[in-house]
mmCIF file of C-alpha atoms in Angstrom:
data_model
loop_
_atom_site.group_PDB
_atom_site.id
_atom_site.type_symbol
_atom_site.label_atom_id
_atom_site.label_comp_id
_atom_site.label_asym_id
_atom_site.label_seq_id
_atom_site.Cartn_x
_atom_site.Cartn_y
_atom_site.Cartn_z
ATOM 1 C CA MET J 200 111.842 108.149 140.978
ATOM 2 C CA THR J 201 113.721 106.259 138.328
ATOM 3 C CA GLN J 202 111.873 107.084 135.274
ATOM 4 C CA GLU J 203 111.587 104.350 132.624
ATOM 5 C CA PRO J 204 112.461 103.975 129.013
ATOM 6 C CA ARG J 205 111.070 106.002 126.538
ATOM 7 C CA ILE J 206 108.443 104.109 123.854
ATOM 8 C CA TYR J 207 107.982 105.335 120.906
ATOM 9 C CA LEU J 208 105.117 106.280 118.595
ATOM 10 C CA SER J 209 107.322 104.731 115.762
ATOM 11 C CA SER J 210 110.257 104.301 115.506
ATOM 12 C CA PRO J 211 113.328 102.523 112.858
ATOM 13 C CA HIS J 212 113.366 98.523 113.110
ATOM 14 C CA ILE J 213 116.533 97.177 111.603
ATOM 15 C CA GLY J 214 118.178 93.936 110.788
ATOM 16 C CA ASP J 215 121.273 92.211 109.312
ATOM 17 C CA GLN J 216 119.412 91.507 106.480
ATOM 18 C CA GLU J 217 120.380 95.732 105.524
ATOM 19 C CA ARG J 218 123.887 95.795 108.000
ATOM 20 C CA ALA J 219 124.597 93.626 104.752
ATOM 21 C CA PHE J 220 123.833 95.538 101.397
ATOM 22 C CA VAL J 221 125.138 98.236 103.704
ATOM 23 C CA LYS J 222 128.285 96.912 104.207
ATOM 24 C CA GLU J 223 128.792 95.505 100.006
ATOM 25 C CA ALA J 224 128.258 99.298 99.156
ATOM 26 C CA PHE J 225 131.485 100.239 101.860
ATOM 27 C CA ASP J 226 133.812 97.428 100.524
ATOM 28 C CA THR J 227 133.049 98.005 96.620
ATOM 29 C CA ASN J 228 133.081 102.019 96.986
ATOM 30 C CA TRP J 229 129.322 102.233 95.822
ATOM 31 C CA VAL J 230 128.539 105.761 98.219
ATOM 32 C CA ALA J 231 128.388 107.791 95.354
ATOM 33 C CA PRO J 232 124.642 108.830 94.993
ATOM 34 C CA LEU J 233 123.524 105.812 93.389
ATOM 35 C CA GLY J 234 124.651 102.721 92.260
ATOM 36 C CA PRO J 235 123.574 98.743 92.236
ATOM 37 C CA ASN J 236 121.693 99.200 95.648
ATOM 38 C CA VAL J 237 119.742 101.732 94.016
ATOM 39 C CA ASN J 238 118.602 99.563 90.161
ATOM 40 C CA GLY J 239 118.124 96.755 93.114
ATOM 41 C CA PHE J 240 115.662 98.454 95.729
ATOM 42 C CA GLU J 241 113.690 99.730 92.765
ATOM 43 C CA ALA J 242 113.428 96.687 90.902
ATOM 44 C CA GLU J 243 112.540 94.880 93.976
ATOM 45 C CA PHE J 244 110.298 97.180 94.775
ATOM 46 C CA CYS J 245 108.424 96.974 91.178
ATOM 47 C CA GLU J 246 107.982 93.518 91.608
ATOM 48 C CA LEU J 247 106.698 93.903 95.344
ATOM 49 C CA LEU J 248 104.455 96.101 94.299
ATOM 50 C CA GLY J 249 103.283 94.949 90.949
ATOM 51 C CA CYS J 250 103.837 97.770 88.938
ATOM 52 C CA GLY J 251 106.797 98.601 85.889
ATOM 53 C CA HIS J 252 108.226 101.299 87.084
ATOM 54 C CA ALA J 253 109.794 103.017 90.222
ATOM 55 C CA ALA J 254 112.556 105.642 90.747
ATOM 56 C CA ALA J 255 113.807 105.907 94.278
ATOM 57 C CA LEU J 256 113.844 108.859 95.455
ATOM 58 C CA SER J 257 115.073 111.597 98.845
ATOM 59 C CA SER J 258 111.779 111.589 100.559
ATOM 60 C CA GLY J 259 108.098 110.575 99.312
ATOM 61 C CA THR J 260 107.422 114.471 99.477
ATOM 62 C CA ALA J 261 110.244 115.057 96.286
ATOM 63 C CA ALA J 262 108.042 111.993 95.020
ATOM 64 C CA LEU J 263 104.867 113.857 94.666
ATOM 65 C CA HIS J 264 106.649 116.604 93.450
ATOM 66 C CA LEU J 265 108.193 116.163 90.230
ATOM 67 C CA SER J 266 104.464 113.821 90.324
ATOM 68 C CA MET J 267 103.227 117.794 90.298
ATOM 69 C CA ILE J 268 105.831 118.517 87.582
ATOM 70 C CA LEU J 269 105.456 116.037 85.883
ATOM 71 C CA GLU J 270 101.437 116.261 85.578
ATOM 72 C CA GLY J 271 102.123 120.026 84.039
ATOM 73 C CA ILE J 272 100.393 121.536 87.239
ATOM 74 C CA GLY J 273 101.260 124.589 87.319
ATOM 75 C CA GLN J 274 100.003 128.950 88.761
ATOM 76 C CA GLY J 275 96.344 128.709 89.303
ATOM 77 C CA ASP J 276 95.212 124.738 88.547
ATOM 78 C CA GLU J 277 93.389 123.407 91.149
ATOM 79 C CA VAL J 278 93.973 120.004 92.633
ATOM 80 C CA ILE J 279 91.815 118.337 95.152
ATOM 81 C CA VAL J 280 93.207 116.533 98.463
ATOM 82 C CA SER J 281 92.366 114.682 101.345
ATOM 83 C CA SER J 282 91.694 116.677 104.517
ATOM 84 C CA LEU J 283 93.045 114.646 106.744
ATOM 85 C CA THR J 284 96.230 113.877 106.274
ATOM 86 C CA PHE J 285 99.415 114.831 106.837
ATOM 87 C CA VAL J 286 100.979 118.615 105.463
ATOM 88 C CA ALA J 287 102.637 116.970 102.911
ATOM 89 C CA SER J 288 99.880 115.258 101.101
ATOM 90 C CA VAL J 289 99.676 118.377 99.871
ATOM 91 C CA ASN J 290 102.604 120.732 99.777
ATOM 92 C CA PRO J 291 104.119 120.255 96.889
ATOM 93 C CA ALA J 292 101.353 121.298 94.625
ATOM 94 C CA VAL J 293 101.172 124.402 96.758
ATOM 95 C CA TYR J 294 104.940 124.570 95.377
ATOM 96 C CA GLU J 295 103.974 124.203 91.746
ATOM 97 C CA GLY J 296 101.277 127.065 92.428
ATOM 98 C CA ALA J 297 98.830 124.614 92.220
ATOM 99 C CA LYS J 298 95.902 125.455 94.711
ATOM 100 C CA PRO J 299 94.300 122.890 96.535
ATOM 101 C CA VAL J 300 90.839 121.471 97.674
ATOM 102 C CA PHE J 301 89.876 119.507 100.564
ATOM 103 C CA ILE J 302 87.632 116.059 100.839
ATOM 104 C CA ASP J 303 85.936 115.391 103.933
ATOM 105 C CA SER J 304 86.598 112.028 105.186
ATOM 106 C CA GLU J 305 84.018 108.560 104.886
ATOM 107 C CA ARG J 306 84.051 106.844 108.484
ATOM 108 C CA SER J 307 84.669 102.941 107.561
ATOM 109 C CA SER J 308 89.004 104.053 106.122
ATOM 110 C CA TRP J 309 88.737 107.883 107.520
ATOM 111 C CA ASN J 310 90.177 108.478 104.084
ATOM 112 C CA MET J 311 88.772 110.632 101.240
ATOM 113 C CA ASP J 312 84.539 110.526 100.472
ATOM 114 C CA PRO J 313 83.740 108.944 97.516
ATOM 115 C CA GLU J 314 80.189 110.184 97.249
ATOM 116 C CA LEU J 315 81.231 113.827 98.504
ATOM 117 C CA LEU J 316 84.028 113.864 95.095
ATOM 118 C CA VAL J 317 81.657 112.741 92.797
ATOM 119 C CA GLU J 318 79.796 115.646 93.954
ATOM 120 C CA VAL J 319 82.589 117.926 94.231
ATOM 121 C CA LEU J 320 83.764 117.298 90.566
ATOM 122 C CA GLU J 321 80.185 117.184 88.805
ATOM 123 C CA GLU J 322 79.949 120.371 90.486
ATOM 124 C CA LYS J 323 82.749 122.159 88.737
ATOM 125 C CA ALA J 324 82.437 120.462 85.471
ATOM 126 C CA LYS J 325 78.391 122.610 86.025
ATOM 127 C CA LYS J 326 81.195 126.046 85.929
ATOM 128 C CA ASN J 327 84.479 123.632 84.368
ATOM 129 C CA ASN J 328 86.636 124.048 85.997
ATOM 130 C CA LEU J 329 87.423 120.969 87.003
ATOM 131 C CA PRO J 330 90.500 120.464 89.041
ATOM 132 C CA LYS J 331 93.792 119.265 87.123
ATOM 133 C CA ALA J 332 94.240 116.346 89.913
ATOM 134 C CA VAL J 333 92.867 114.164 92.236
ATOM 135 C CA ILE J 334 95.584 113.266 95.357
ATOM 136 C CA LEU J 335 94.077 110.121 96.460
ATOM 137 C CA VAL J 336 96.037 109.939 100.623
ATOM 138 C CA HIS J 337 96.571 106.823 101.256
ATOM 139 C CA LEU J 338 96.219 106.749 105.683
ATOM 140 C CA TYR J 339 97.229 105.154 108.165
ATOM 141 C CA GLY J 340 98.294 101.875 106.490
ATOM 142 C CA GLN J 341 94.494 101.351 105.093
ATOM 143 C CA ALA J 342 93.370 101.974 101.667
ATOM 144 C CA ALA J 343 91.236 104.058 100.167
ATOM 145 C CA ASP J 344 87.564 103.420 98.331
ATOM 146 C CA ILE J 345 89.773 103.371 95.143
ATOM 147 C CA ASP J 346 87.500 102.220 92.737
ATOM 148 C CA PRO J 347 84.526 104.684 92.760
ATOM 149 C CA ILE J 348 86.985 107.515 92.378
ATOM 150 C CA LYS J 349 88.991 106.537 90.550
ATOM 151 C CA GLU J 350 85.637 106.085 88.377
ATOM 152 C CA ALA J 351 84.855 109.254 89.237
ATOM 153 C CA CYS J 352 88.123 110.973 87.423
ATOM 154 C CA ASP J 353 88.347 108.971 84.377
ATOM 155 C CA ARG J 354 85.009 109.811 84.009
ATOM 156 C CA PHE J 355 85.732 114.127 84.111
ATOM 157 C CA GLY J 356 89.148 112.904 82.591
ATOM 158 C CA VAL J 357 90.944 113.547 86.239
ATOM 159 C CA THR J 358 94.535 112.334 87.406
ATOM 160 C CA LEU J 359 95.099 110.104 89.896
ATOM 161 C CA ILE J 360 98.302 110.611 92.125
ATOM 162 C CA GLU J 361 97.570 107.964 95.001
ATOM 163 C CA ASP J 362 99.787 108.819 98.649
ATOM 164 C CA ALA J 363 100.245 106.305 99.842
ATOM 165 C CA ALA J 364 103.894 106.832 101.929
ATOM 166 C CA GLU J 365 101.851 105.694 104.965
ATOM 167 C CA ALA J 366 100.150 102.450 103.224
ATOM 168 C CA LEU J 367 103.066 100.429 101.459
ATOM 169 C CA GLY J 368 101.894 96.500 102.461
ATOM 170 C CA ALA J 369 98.028 97.426 102.413
ATOM 171 C CA THR J 370 95.972 95.655 100.212
ATOM 172 C CA TYR J 371 92.314 97.026 97.934
ATOM 173 C CA LYS J 372 91.157 94.116 96.727
ATOM 174 C CA GLY J 373 94.513 92.326 96.052
ATOM 175 C CA ARG J 374 96.020 95.110 95.288
ATOM 176 C CA ALA J 375 98.636 97.670 96.127
ATOM 177 C CA PRO J 376 97.149 101.389 96.539
ATOM 178 C CA GLY J 377 99.558 103.188 95.305
ATOM 179 C CA THR J 378 99.021 101.059 91.254
ATOM 180 C CA PHE J 379 96.141 102.016 90.480
ATOM 181 C CA GLY J 380 96.563 105.956 89.273
ATOM 182 C CA ARG J 381 99.058 108.012 86.898
ATOM 183 C CA CYS J 382 101.513 107.400 89.507
ATOM 184 C CA GLY J 383 102.501 106.996 93.989
ATOM 185 C CA ILE J 384 104.108 107.279 96.334
ATOM 186 C CA PHE J 385 106.377 106.205 99.079
ATOM 187 C CA SER J 386 107.757 107.705 101.987
ATOM 188 C CA PHE J 387 110.819 105.398 104.040
ATOM 189 C CA ASN J 388 110.731 107.841 106.904
ATOM 190 C CA GLY J 389 112.509 106.954 109.927
ATOM 191 C CA ASN J 390 108.243 106.410 111.275
ATOM 192 C CA LYS J 391 107.505 104.676 108.703
ATOM 193 C CA ILE J 392 106.555 100.871 108.145
ATOM 194 C CA ILE J 393 109.901 100.336 106.641
ATOM 195 C CA THR J 394 112.804 102.577 106.773
ATOM 196 C CA THR J 395 115.930 104.512 104.571
ATOM 197 C CA SER J 396 116.433 107.016 107.206
ATOM 198 C CA GLY J 397 115.214 108.795 104.686
ATOM 199 C CA GLY J 398 113.789 108.713 101.337
ATOM 200 C CA GLY J 399 110.889 107.628 99.102
ATOM 201 C CA MET J 400 109.907 106.177 96.005
ATOM 202 C CA LEU J 401 107.638 107.310 93.362
ATOM 203 C CA VAL J 402 105.937 104.338 90.726
ATOM 204 C CA SER J 403 104.011 104.049 87.996
ATOM 205 C CA ASP J 404 103.333 101.735 84.874
ATOM 206 C CA ASP J 405 104.412 104.045 81.947
ATOM 207 C CA GLU J 406 107.819 103.595 81.744
ATOM 208 C CA ALA J 407 108.496 107.558 80.273
ATOM 209 C CA PHE J 408 107.409 109.056 83.239
ATOM 210 C CA ILE J 409 109.256 107.213 85.905
ATOM 211 C CA ALA J 410 112.584 107.453 83.237
ATOM 212 C CA HIS J 411 111.970 111.793 82.918
ATOM 213 C CA SER J 412 111.276 111.518 86.585
ATOM 214 C CA ARG J 413 115.140 110.713 86.827
ATOM 215 C CA LYS J 414 115.565 113.078 85.259
ATOM 216 C CA LEU J 415 113.950 115.997 86.986
ATOM 217 C CA ALA J 416 115.548 114.865 90.332
ATOM 218 C CA THR J 417 119.576 114.482 89.124
ATOM 219 C CA GLN J 418 119.635 118.104 87.955
ATOM 220 C CA ALA J 419 117.839 117.213 84.807
ATOM 221 C CA ARG J 420 121.080 116.931 82.712
ATOM 222 C CA ASP J 421 120.230 116.128 79.580
ATOM 223 C CA PRO J 422 122.988 113.131 77.773
ATOM 224 C CA ALA J 423 125.870 114.573 76.818
ATOM 225 C CA PRO J 424 129.331 114.816 77.384
ATOM 226 C CA HIS J 425 129.536 117.865 79.499
ATOM 227 C CA TYR J 426 126.839 119.829 81.654
ATOM 228 C CA GLN J 427 124.597 120.803 79.889
ATOM 229 C CA HIS J 428 120.350 121.166 80.573
ATOM 230 C CA THR J 429 117.077 122.386 79.117
ATOM 231 C CA GLU J 430 115.317 122.420 81.988
ATOM 232 C CA VAL J 431 115.103 122.976 85.835
ATOM 233 C CA GLY J 432 116.452 119.601 87.500
ATOM 234 C CA TYR J 433 116.432 118.619 91.963
ATOM 235 C CA ASN J 434 118.526 116.810 93.953
ATOM 236 C CA TYR J 435 116.435 114.256 93.953
ATOM 237 C CA ARG J 436 117.480 111.127 93.756
ATOM 238 C CA LEU J 437 118.268 108.081 96.999
ATOM 239 C CA SER J 438 121.932 107.672 97.579
ATOM 240 C CA ASN J 439 123.336 103.869 97.137
ATOM 241 C CA ILE J 440 123.590 103.799 100.662
ATOM 242 C CA CYS J 441 119.892 104.520 102.186
ATOM 243 C CA ALA J 442 118.938 102.332 99.323
ATOM 244 C CA GLY J 443 120.622 99.313 100.681
ATOM 245 C CA ILE J 444 118.954 99.111 103.386
ATOM 246 C CA GLY J 445 116.163 99.534 101.862
ATOM 247 C CA ARG J 446 116.592 96.306 99.963
ATOM 248 C CA GLY J 447 117.134 94.836 104.000
ATOM 249 C CA GLN J 448 113.312 96.853 104.607
ATOM 250 C CA LEU J 449 111.767 94.857 101.838
ATOM 251 C CA GLN J 450 113.309 91.939 103.088
ATOM 252 C CA VAL J 451 110.928 91.296 106.973
ATOM 253 C CA LEU J 452 107.817 93.998 105.266
ATOM 254 C CA GLU J 453 105.654 90.396 105.976
ATOM 255 C CA ASP J 454 106.982 90.651 109.109
ATOM 256 C CA ARG J 455 107.255 94.227 110.300
ATOM 257 C CA VAL J 456 103.176 94.893 108.640
ATOM 258 C CA ASN J 457 102.596 91.015 110.782
ATOM 259 C CA ALA J 458 103.935 92.735 113.801
ATOM 260 C CA ARG J 459 102.068 95.905 113.603
ATOM 261 C CA ARG J 460 98.487 94.331 113.525
ATOM 262 C CA ALA J 461 100.021 91.926 115.757
ATOM 263 C CA ASN J 462 100.138 95.269 118.215
ATOM 264 C CA PHE J 463 96.964 96.305 117.153
ATOM 265 C CA ASP J 464 94.931 93.213 118.401
ATOM 266 C CA TYR J 465 96.611 93.761 122.045
ATOM 267 C CA TYR J 466 95.632 96.536 122.005
ATOM 268 C CA VAL J 467 91.834 95.931 120.774
ATOM 269 C CA GLU J 468 91.810 92.434 123.432
ATOM 270 C CA HIS J 469 92.807 94.617 126.102
ATOM 271 C CA LEU J 470 91.359 97.643 125.934
ATOM 272 C CA SER J 471 88.657 96.923 124.560
ATOM 273 C CA ASP J 472 86.091 96.713 127.258
ATOM 274 C CA LEU J 473 86.767 100.312 128.306
ATOM 275 C CA PRO J 474 84.182 102.686 127.784
ATOM 276 C CA GLY J 475 84.209 105.373 125.381
ATOM 277 C CA ILE J 476 87.555 103.738 123.291
ATOM 278 C CA ASP J 477 87.269 102.996 119.430
ATOM 279 C CA PHE J 478 89.905 101.150 117.301
ATOM 280 C CA ALA J 479 90.322 102.365 114.195
ATOM 281 C CA PRO J 480 88.161 100.517 111.552
ATOM 282 C CA GLU J 481 89.466 97.885 108.564
ATOM 283 C CA ALA J 482 87.212 98.270 105.570
ATOM 284 C CA SER J 483 85.946 95.930 104.282
ATOM 285 C CA TRP J 484 87.587 95.987 101.042
ATOM 286 C CA GLY J 485 91.610 95.594 101.948
ATOM 287 C CA ARG J 486 94.054 94.713 104.493
ATOM 288 C CA HIS J 487 95.259 97.614 106.891
ATOM 289 C CA THR J 488 98.200 97.691 107.889
ATOM 290 C CA ARG J 489 98.028 98.943 111.214
ATOM 291 C CA TRP J 490 101.140 101.228 110.421
ATOM 292 C CA LEU J 491 99.896 103.807 113.999
ATOM 293 C CA THR J 492 97.091 102.135 115.392
ATOM 294 C CA CYS J 493 94.805 105.074 116.161
ATOM 295 C CA VAL J 494 91.444 104.827 118.553
ATOM 296 C CA THR J 495 89.190 107.689 119.071
ATOM 297 C CA ILE J 496 88.302 108.735 123.064
ATOM 298 C CA ASP J 497 85.132 110.039 123.556
ATOM 299 C CA PRO J 498 85.486 111.903 126.205
ATOM 300 C CA GLU J 499 81.587 112.013 127.824
ATOM 301 C CA ALA J 500 82.338 107.982 128.069
ATOM 302 C CA PHE J 501 86.271 107.990 128.990
ATOM 303 C CA GLY J 502 85.677 110.826 131.567
ATOM 304 C CA THR J 503 88.885 112.758 129.757
ATOM 305 C CA ASP J 504 88.889 113.731 126.356
ATOM 306 C CA ARG J 505 92.703 112.260 124.053
ATOM 307 C CA GLU J 506 94.547 115.583 124.942
ATOM 308 C CA THR J 507 94.228 115.665 128.197
ATOM 309 C CA LEU J 508 95.226 111.682 127.684
ATOM 310 C CA ARG J 509 98.577 111.995 125.821
ATOM 311 C CA GLN J 510 99.637 114.732 128.232
ATOM 312 C CA GLN J 511 98.888 112.100 131.551
ATOM 313 C CA LEU J 512 100.539 109.503 129.084
ATOM 314 C CA GLU J 513 102.967 111.462 128.541
ATOM 315 C CA THR J 514 104.122 111.979 132.139
ATOM 316 C CA ARG J 515 104.867 107.659 131.771
ATOM 317 C CA ASN J 516 107.566 107.911 128.840
ATOM 318 C CA ILE J 517 105.138 107.036 126.413
ATOM 319 C CA GLU J 518 105.182 108.959 123.418
ATOM 320 C CA CYS J 519 101.429 109.717 121.698
ATOM 321 C CA ARG J 520 100.160 111.240 119.271
ATOM 322 C CA PRO J 521 96.835 113.240 117.774
ATOM 323 C CA VAL J 522 95.251 111.659 114.548
ATOM 324 C CA TRP J 523 96.197 114.235 111.982
ATOM 325 C CA LYS J 524 95.256 118.344 112.172
ATOM 326 C CA PRO J 525 92.880 118.254 108.677
ATOM 327 C CA MET J 526 94.352 120.451 106.535
ATOM 328 C CA HIS J 527 91.592 122.756 105.887
ATOM 329 C CA MET J 528 92.078 123.554 109.857
ATOM 330 C CA GLN J 529 95.636 124.725 109.420
ATOM 331 C CA PRO J 530 96.442 128.203 109.440
ATOM 332 C CA LEU J 531 98.652 127.259 106.055
ATOM 333 C CA PHE J 532 95.400 127.170 103.597
ATOM 334 C CA ALA J 533 93.169 128.883 105.867
ATOM 335 C CA GLU J 534 91.451 130.535 102.513
ATOM 336 C CA CYS J 535 91.061 127.057 100.586
ATOM 337 C CA GLU J 536 88.163 125.407 99.416
ATOM 338 C CA MET J 537 86.183 122.905 102.062
ATOM 339 C CA TYR J 538 83.606 120.211 101.155
ATOM 340 C CA GLY J 539 82.337 118.987 104.567
ATOM 341 C CA GLY J 540 85.228 118.486 107.473
ATOM 342 C CA GLU J 541 83.021 117.054 110.124
ATOM 343 C CA VAL J 542 83.795 113.578 110.009
ATOM 344 C CA ALA J 543 87.654 114.992 109.466
ATOM 345 C CA GLU J 544 87.301 117.204 112.453
ATOM 346 C CA GLU J 545 85.182 114.676 114.795
ATOM 347 C CA LEU J 546 88.603 111.970 114.316
ATOM 348 C CA PHE J 547 91.435 114.899 115.017
ATOM 349 C CA THR J 548 88.743 116.218 118.307
ATOM 350 C CA ASP J 549 88.952 112.534 119.848
ATOM 351 C CA GLY J 550 91.403 110.361 117.762
ATOM 352 C CA LEU J 551 94.466 109.301 119.099
ATOM 353 C CA CYS J 552 97.717 107.464 117.241
ATOM 354 C CA LEU J 553 99.288 104.999 119.620
ATOM 355 C CA PRO J 554 102.693 103.292 120.182
ATOM 356 C CA SER J 555 102.674 100.520 117.409
ATOM 357 C CA GLY J 556 106.407 99.871 116.321
ATOM 358 C CA SER J 557 107.029 96.689 115.127
ATOM 359 C CA ASN J 558 110.294 96.149 117.913
ATOM 360 C CA MET J 559 107.541 96.191 120.722
ATOM 361 C CA ASP J 560 108.115 94.087 123.348
ATOM 362 C CA ASP J 561 105.502 92.857 125.411
ATOM 363 C CA ALA J 562 106.343 95.117 128.241
ATOM 364 C CA GLN J 563 106.095 97.678 126.146
ATOM 365 C CA ARG J 564 102.436 96.582 125.096
ATOM 366 C CA VAL J 565 101.976 95.839 128.761
ATOM 367 C CA ARG J 566 103.319 99.201 129.648
ATOM 368 C CA VAL J 567 100.537 101.066 126.764
ATOM 369 C CA VAL J 568 98.294 99.295 128.771
ATOM 370 C CA GLU J 569 98.481 99.495 132.368
ATOM 371 C CA ALA J 570 98.749 103.205 131.528
ATOM 372 C CA ILE J 571 95.815 104.315 130.176
ATOM 373 C CA ARG J 572 93.658 102.071 132.634
ATOM 374 C CA HIS J 573 95.168 103.461 134.654
ATOM 375 C CA PHE J 574 94.377 107.475 133.153
ATOM 376 C CA CYS J 575 90.972 106.162 131.905
ATOM 377 C CA PRO J 576 88.279 107.162 135.273
ATOM 378 C CA ALA J 577 85.179 105.108 133.923
ATOM 379 C CA ALA J 578 87.405 102.484 134.119
ATOM 380 C CA SER J 579 87.604 102.682 138.323
#
């Protein structure tokens, strides 16, 4: 039997706008690391988000790493991070010798629990051991509950850094996540809601902060006619070619968000009647982009567990992935402090990400739904 074409979790979705910017770069020979597309991408990104300044970089991880350096986070400093996230939210702090401290999620957004964060900061303040920063992750296209977290950080004098790698196009009370803290970072990896093939952005309202980040990202070259360096630098800038792709992608961001939300609505309409399947909620404070449609599978009610269902869907050439394995469960961070954990662990055990690309068509959505219904024992 011939296997049907693969349905990917979240594949790149490229159109004609991107080709025009890239062609212009080739036509004008701006294929070097920097150029008009980089400048344009940064300016247009700021306009879209309503932020002051932006630096286009090689990845979201690079953006987060530079934020660690610029905030002076170093050896032995504690940095609080959501446990339910991808490892790239944590690694940059480790690069600088900092110690991650993990916080559990709350159920209304699957993001950092504000009440638990306040308890942790109060406890650490009493011990005169406050963290240097809080890295607040906005997961799967949903903003965390930013206001109480920002208020707590401000009250205790802790820097708030937002990891909005997965949340471009989301809103929190009418504003873009990533624009509330000291700085915000975004990712344009191939599976994100828009892509530059690989890339990221660091944003801040502090002009000097972003100017310094650009310097560090270009090997920290001092303003001199010769090559002079007074601090360690990195090769973290985005290329003019990739930035051209990003400029085209920005023009269709709203279309991409609407398409992913339409995928979610389709799944809800055709799968909600199955016992034991629940969809990740949309919090009351803003728009969820549904970058990925995430569900939880109750094995007792559904008739099989998340991992068995994932493997069964793979036999139909349908790519699904478990929800992020919490950082406190990772061997790499086994010795780190963790506060709470029940919610994150439960979401990992039961959570599954369904195919969610903005370029999915009706036939692909039908295939996914029919396969899930076929492999649900309780549906028969």
